[in-house]
XYZ file of N, CA and C in Angstrom:
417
model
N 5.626 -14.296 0.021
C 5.402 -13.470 1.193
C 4.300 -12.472 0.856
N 3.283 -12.576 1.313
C 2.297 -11.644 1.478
C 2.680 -9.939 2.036
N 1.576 -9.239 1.839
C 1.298 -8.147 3.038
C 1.833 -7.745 4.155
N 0.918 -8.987 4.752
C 0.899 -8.496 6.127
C 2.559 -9.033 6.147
N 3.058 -10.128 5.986
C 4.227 -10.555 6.259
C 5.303 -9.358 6.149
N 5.333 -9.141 5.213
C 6.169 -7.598 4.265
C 5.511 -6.159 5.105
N 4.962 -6.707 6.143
C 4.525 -5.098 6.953
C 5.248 -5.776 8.118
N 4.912 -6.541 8.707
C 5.794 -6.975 9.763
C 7.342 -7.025 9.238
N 7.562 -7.378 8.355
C 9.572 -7.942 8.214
C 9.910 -6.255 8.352
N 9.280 -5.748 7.384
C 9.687 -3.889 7.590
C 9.593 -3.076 9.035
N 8.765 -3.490 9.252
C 8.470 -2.774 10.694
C 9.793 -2.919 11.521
N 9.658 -4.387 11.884
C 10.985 -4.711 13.008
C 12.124 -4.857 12.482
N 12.417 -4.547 10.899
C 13.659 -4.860 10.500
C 13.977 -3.294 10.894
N 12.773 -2.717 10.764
C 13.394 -0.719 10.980
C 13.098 -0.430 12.604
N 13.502 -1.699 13.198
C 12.846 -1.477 14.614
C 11.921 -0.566 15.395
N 10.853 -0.679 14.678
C 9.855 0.081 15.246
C 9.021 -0.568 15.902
N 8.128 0.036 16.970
C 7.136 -1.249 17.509
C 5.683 -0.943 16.669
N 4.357 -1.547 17.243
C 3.556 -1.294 16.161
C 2.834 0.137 16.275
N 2.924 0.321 17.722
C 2.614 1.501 18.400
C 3.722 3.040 17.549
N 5.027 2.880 17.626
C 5.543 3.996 16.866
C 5.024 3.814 15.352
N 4.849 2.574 14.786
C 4.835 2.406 13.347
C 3.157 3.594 13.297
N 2.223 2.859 13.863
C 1.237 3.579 13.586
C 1.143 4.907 14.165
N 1.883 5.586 15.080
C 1.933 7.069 15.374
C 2.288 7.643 13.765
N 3.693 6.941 13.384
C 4.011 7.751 11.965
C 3.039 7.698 10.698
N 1.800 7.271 10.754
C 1.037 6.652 10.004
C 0.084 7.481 10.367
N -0.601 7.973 11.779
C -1.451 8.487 11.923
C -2.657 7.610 12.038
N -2.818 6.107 12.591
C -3.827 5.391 12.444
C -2.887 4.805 13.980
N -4.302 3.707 14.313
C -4.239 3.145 15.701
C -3.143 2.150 15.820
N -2.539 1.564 16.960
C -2.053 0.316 16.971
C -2.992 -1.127 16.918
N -3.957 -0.742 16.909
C -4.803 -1.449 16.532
C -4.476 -2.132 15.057
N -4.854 -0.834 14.372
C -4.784 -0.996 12.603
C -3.933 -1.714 12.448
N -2.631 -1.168 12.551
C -1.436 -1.816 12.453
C -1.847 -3.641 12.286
N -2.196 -3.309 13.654
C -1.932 -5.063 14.397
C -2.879 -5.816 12.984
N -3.792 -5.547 12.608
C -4.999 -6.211 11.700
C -4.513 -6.068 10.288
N -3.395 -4.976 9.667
C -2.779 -5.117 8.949
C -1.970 -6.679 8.864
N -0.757 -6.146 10.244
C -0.139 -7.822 10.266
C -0.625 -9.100 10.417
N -2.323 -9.042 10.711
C -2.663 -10.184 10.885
C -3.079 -10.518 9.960
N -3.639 -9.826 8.456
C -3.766 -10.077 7.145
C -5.423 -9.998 7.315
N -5.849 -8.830 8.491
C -7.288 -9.057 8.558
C -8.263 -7.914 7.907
N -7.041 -6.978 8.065
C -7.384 -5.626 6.926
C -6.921 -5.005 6.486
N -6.672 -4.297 5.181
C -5.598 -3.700 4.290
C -5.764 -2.059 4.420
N -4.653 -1.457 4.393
C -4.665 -0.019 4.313
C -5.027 0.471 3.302
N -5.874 1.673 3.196
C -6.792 2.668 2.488
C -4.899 2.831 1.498
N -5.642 3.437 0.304
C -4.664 4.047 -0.533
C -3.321 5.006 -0.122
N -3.797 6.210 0.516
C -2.498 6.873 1.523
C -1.967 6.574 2.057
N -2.894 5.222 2.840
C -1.768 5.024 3.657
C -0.497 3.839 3.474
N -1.287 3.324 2.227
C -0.242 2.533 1.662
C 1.072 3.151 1.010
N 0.571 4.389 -0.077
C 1.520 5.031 -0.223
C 2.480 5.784 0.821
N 2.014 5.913 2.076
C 3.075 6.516 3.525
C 3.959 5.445 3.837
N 3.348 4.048 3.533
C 4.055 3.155 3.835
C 5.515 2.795 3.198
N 4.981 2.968 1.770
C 5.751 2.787 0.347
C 6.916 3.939 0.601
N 6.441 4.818 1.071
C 7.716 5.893 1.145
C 8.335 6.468 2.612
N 8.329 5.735 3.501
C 8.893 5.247 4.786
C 9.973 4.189 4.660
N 9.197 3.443 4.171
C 10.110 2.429 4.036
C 11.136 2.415 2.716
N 10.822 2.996 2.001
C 11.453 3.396 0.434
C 11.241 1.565 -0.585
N 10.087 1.485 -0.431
C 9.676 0.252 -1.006
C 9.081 0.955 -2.006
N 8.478 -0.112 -2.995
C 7.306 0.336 -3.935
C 6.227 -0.098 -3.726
N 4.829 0.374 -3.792
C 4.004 -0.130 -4.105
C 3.803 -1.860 -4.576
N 4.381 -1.796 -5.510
C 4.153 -3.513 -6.281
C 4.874 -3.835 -5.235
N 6.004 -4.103 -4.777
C 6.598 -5.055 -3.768
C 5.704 -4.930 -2.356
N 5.219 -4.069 -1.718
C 3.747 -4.414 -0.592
C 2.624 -5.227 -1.425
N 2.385 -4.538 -2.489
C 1.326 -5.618 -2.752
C 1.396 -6.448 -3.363
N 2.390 -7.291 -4.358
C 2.338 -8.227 -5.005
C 3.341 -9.335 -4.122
N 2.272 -10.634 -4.258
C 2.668 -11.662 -3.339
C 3.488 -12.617 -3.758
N 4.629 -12.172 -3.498
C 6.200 -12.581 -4.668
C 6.929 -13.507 -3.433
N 7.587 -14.852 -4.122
C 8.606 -15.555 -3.084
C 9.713 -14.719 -2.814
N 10.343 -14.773 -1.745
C 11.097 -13.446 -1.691
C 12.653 -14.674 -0.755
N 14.179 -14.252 -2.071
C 14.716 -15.337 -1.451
C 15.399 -14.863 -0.144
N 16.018 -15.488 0.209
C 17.046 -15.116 1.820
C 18.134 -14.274 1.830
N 18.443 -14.400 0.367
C 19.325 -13.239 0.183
C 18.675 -11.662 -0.241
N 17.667 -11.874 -1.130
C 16.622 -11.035 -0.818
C 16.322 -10.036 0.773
N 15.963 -10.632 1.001
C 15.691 -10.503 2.765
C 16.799 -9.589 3.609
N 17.875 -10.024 3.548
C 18.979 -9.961 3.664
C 19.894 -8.785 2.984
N 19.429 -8.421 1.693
C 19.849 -7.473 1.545
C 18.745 -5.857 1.477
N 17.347 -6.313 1.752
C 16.522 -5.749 2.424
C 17.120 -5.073 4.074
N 17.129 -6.217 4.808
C 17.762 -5.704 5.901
C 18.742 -4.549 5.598
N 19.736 -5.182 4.730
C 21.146 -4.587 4.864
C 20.902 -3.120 4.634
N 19.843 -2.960 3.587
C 19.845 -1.618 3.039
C 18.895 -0.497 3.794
N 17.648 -1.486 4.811
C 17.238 -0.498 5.687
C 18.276 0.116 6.691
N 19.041 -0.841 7.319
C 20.047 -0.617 8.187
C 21.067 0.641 7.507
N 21.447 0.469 6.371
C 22.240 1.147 6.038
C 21.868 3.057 5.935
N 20.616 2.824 5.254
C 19.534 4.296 5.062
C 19.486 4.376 6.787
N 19.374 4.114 7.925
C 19.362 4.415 9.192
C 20.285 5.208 9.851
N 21.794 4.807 9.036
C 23.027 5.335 9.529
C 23.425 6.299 8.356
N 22.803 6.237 7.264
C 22.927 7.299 6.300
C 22.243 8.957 6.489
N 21.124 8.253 7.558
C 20.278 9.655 8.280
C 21.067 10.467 9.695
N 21.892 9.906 10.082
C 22.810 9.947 10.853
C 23.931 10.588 10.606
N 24.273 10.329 9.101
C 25.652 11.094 8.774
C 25.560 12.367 9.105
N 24.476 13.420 8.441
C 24.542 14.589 8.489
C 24.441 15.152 10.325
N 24.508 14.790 11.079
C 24.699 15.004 12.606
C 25.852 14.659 12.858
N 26.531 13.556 12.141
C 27.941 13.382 12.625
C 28.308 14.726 12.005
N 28.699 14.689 10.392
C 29.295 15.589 10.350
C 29.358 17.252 10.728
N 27.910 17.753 10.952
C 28.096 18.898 11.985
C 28.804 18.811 13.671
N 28.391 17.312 14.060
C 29.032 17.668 15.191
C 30.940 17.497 15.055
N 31.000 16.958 14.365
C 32.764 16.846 13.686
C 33.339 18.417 13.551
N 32.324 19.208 12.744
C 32.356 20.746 12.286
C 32.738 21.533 14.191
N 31.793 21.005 15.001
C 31.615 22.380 16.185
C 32.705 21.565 16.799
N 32.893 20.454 17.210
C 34.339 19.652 18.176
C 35.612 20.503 17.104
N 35.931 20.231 16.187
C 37.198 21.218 15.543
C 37.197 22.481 15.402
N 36.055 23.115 15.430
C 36.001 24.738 15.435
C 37.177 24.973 16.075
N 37.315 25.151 17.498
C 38.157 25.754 17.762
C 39.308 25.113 18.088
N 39.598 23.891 18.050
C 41.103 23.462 17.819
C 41.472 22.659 18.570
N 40.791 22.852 20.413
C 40.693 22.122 21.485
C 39.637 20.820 21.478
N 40.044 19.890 21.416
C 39.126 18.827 21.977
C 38.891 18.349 23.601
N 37.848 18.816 24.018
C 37.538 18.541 25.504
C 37.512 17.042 25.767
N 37.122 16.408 26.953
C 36.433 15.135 27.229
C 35.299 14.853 26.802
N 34.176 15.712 26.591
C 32.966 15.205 26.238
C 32.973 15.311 24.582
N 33.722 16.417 24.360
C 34.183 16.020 22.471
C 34.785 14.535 22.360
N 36.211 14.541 23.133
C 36.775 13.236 22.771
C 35.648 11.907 22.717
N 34.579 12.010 24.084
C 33.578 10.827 24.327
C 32.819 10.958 22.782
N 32.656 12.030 22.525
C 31.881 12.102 21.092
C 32.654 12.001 19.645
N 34.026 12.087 20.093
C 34.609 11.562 18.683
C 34.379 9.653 18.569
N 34.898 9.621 19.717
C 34.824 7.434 19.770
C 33.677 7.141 19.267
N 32.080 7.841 19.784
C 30.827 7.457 19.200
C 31.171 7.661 18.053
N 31.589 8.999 17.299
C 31.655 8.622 15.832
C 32.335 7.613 14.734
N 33.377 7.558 15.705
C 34.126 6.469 15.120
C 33.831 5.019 14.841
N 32.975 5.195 16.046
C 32.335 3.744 16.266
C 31.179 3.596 14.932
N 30.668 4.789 15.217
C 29.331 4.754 14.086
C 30.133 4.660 12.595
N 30.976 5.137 12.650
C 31.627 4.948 11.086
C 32.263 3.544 10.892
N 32.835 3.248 11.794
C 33.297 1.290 11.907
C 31.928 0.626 11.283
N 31.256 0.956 11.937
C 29.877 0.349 11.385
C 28.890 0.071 9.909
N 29.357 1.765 9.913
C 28.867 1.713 8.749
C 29.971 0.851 7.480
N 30.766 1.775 7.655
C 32.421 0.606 7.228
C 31.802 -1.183 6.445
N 31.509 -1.811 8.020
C 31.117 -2.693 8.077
C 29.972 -2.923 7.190
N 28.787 -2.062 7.431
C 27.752 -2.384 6.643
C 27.953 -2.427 4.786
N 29.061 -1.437 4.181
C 29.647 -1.095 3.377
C 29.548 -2.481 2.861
N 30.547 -3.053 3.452
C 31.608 -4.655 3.108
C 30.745 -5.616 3.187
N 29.375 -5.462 3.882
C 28.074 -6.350 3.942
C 27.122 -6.231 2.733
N 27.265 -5.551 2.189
C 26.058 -5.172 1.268
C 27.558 -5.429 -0.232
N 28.391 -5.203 -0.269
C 28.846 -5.681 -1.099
C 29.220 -7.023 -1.526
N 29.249 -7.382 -0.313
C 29.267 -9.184 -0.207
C 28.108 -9.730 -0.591
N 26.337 -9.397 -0.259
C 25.677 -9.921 -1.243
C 25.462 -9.337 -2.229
N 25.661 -8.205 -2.971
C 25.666 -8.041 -4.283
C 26.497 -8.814 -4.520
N 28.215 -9.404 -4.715
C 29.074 -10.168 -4.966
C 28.197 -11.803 -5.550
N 27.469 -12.309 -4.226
C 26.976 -12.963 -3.981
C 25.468 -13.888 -5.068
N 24.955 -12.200 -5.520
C 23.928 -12.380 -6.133
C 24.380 -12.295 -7.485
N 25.668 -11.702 -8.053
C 26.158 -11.738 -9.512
C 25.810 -10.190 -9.590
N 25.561 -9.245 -8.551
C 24.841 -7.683 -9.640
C 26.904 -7.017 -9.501
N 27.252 -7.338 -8.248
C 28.773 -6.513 -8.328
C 30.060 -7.300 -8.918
């Protein structure tokens, strides 16, 4: 898997379109697009913005490595997971102001189920990412 491939799988695995990708980048949707098409490579910064957005390294954007399915896969798993890990700290303040005072309203209760839900999830993602480590021999 090349580049451009490994700029596209990141992009939409972190569901961004190419238009937000390159707002956070500070370059056109244009660029972007000529990135993924493997027609032109990003200047040094902006490779490194890339590298640390995505929490990749350097060598893995640029070195053109077979990359297996479980690979991939636990790529996904772990962007997904850092998504809902940025999330925690909002749950748990809003957990903090719904118990302050002791009463849970309706629009608290509607906001406890979202959390719950978001924690099922993550739960889930938990038991996913341990299944391919399991999988790959590292757990």
């Amino acid at each position: 898997m090349g580049f451009s491939e490994k700029i596209y799988a990141l992009r939409t695995q972190a569901g961004m379109s190419q238009a937000s990708f390159a707002e956070k980048l500070q370059v056109s949707r244009q660029t972007v697009s000529k990135w993924e098409l493997g027609t032109s490579y990003p200047e040094i910064e902006k490779l490194l913005a890339i590298s640390s957005l995505f929490h990749v390294s350097t060598d893995f954007l640029l070195k053109d490595q077979s990359v297996s399915q479980e690979d991939v896969k636990m790529d996904r798993l772990v962007l997904q997971f850092l998504g809902y890990a940025q999330d925690m700290d909002g749950i748990s303040k809003d957990l903090v102001n719904i118990m302050r005072d002791g009463i849970i309203d309706d629009g608290e209760k509607k906001r406890m189920n979202e959390i719950v839900k978001t924690l099922n999830e993550v739960a889930h993602m938990i038991e996913e990412i341990k299944q391919a480590l399991q999988n790959s021999g590292i757990y």
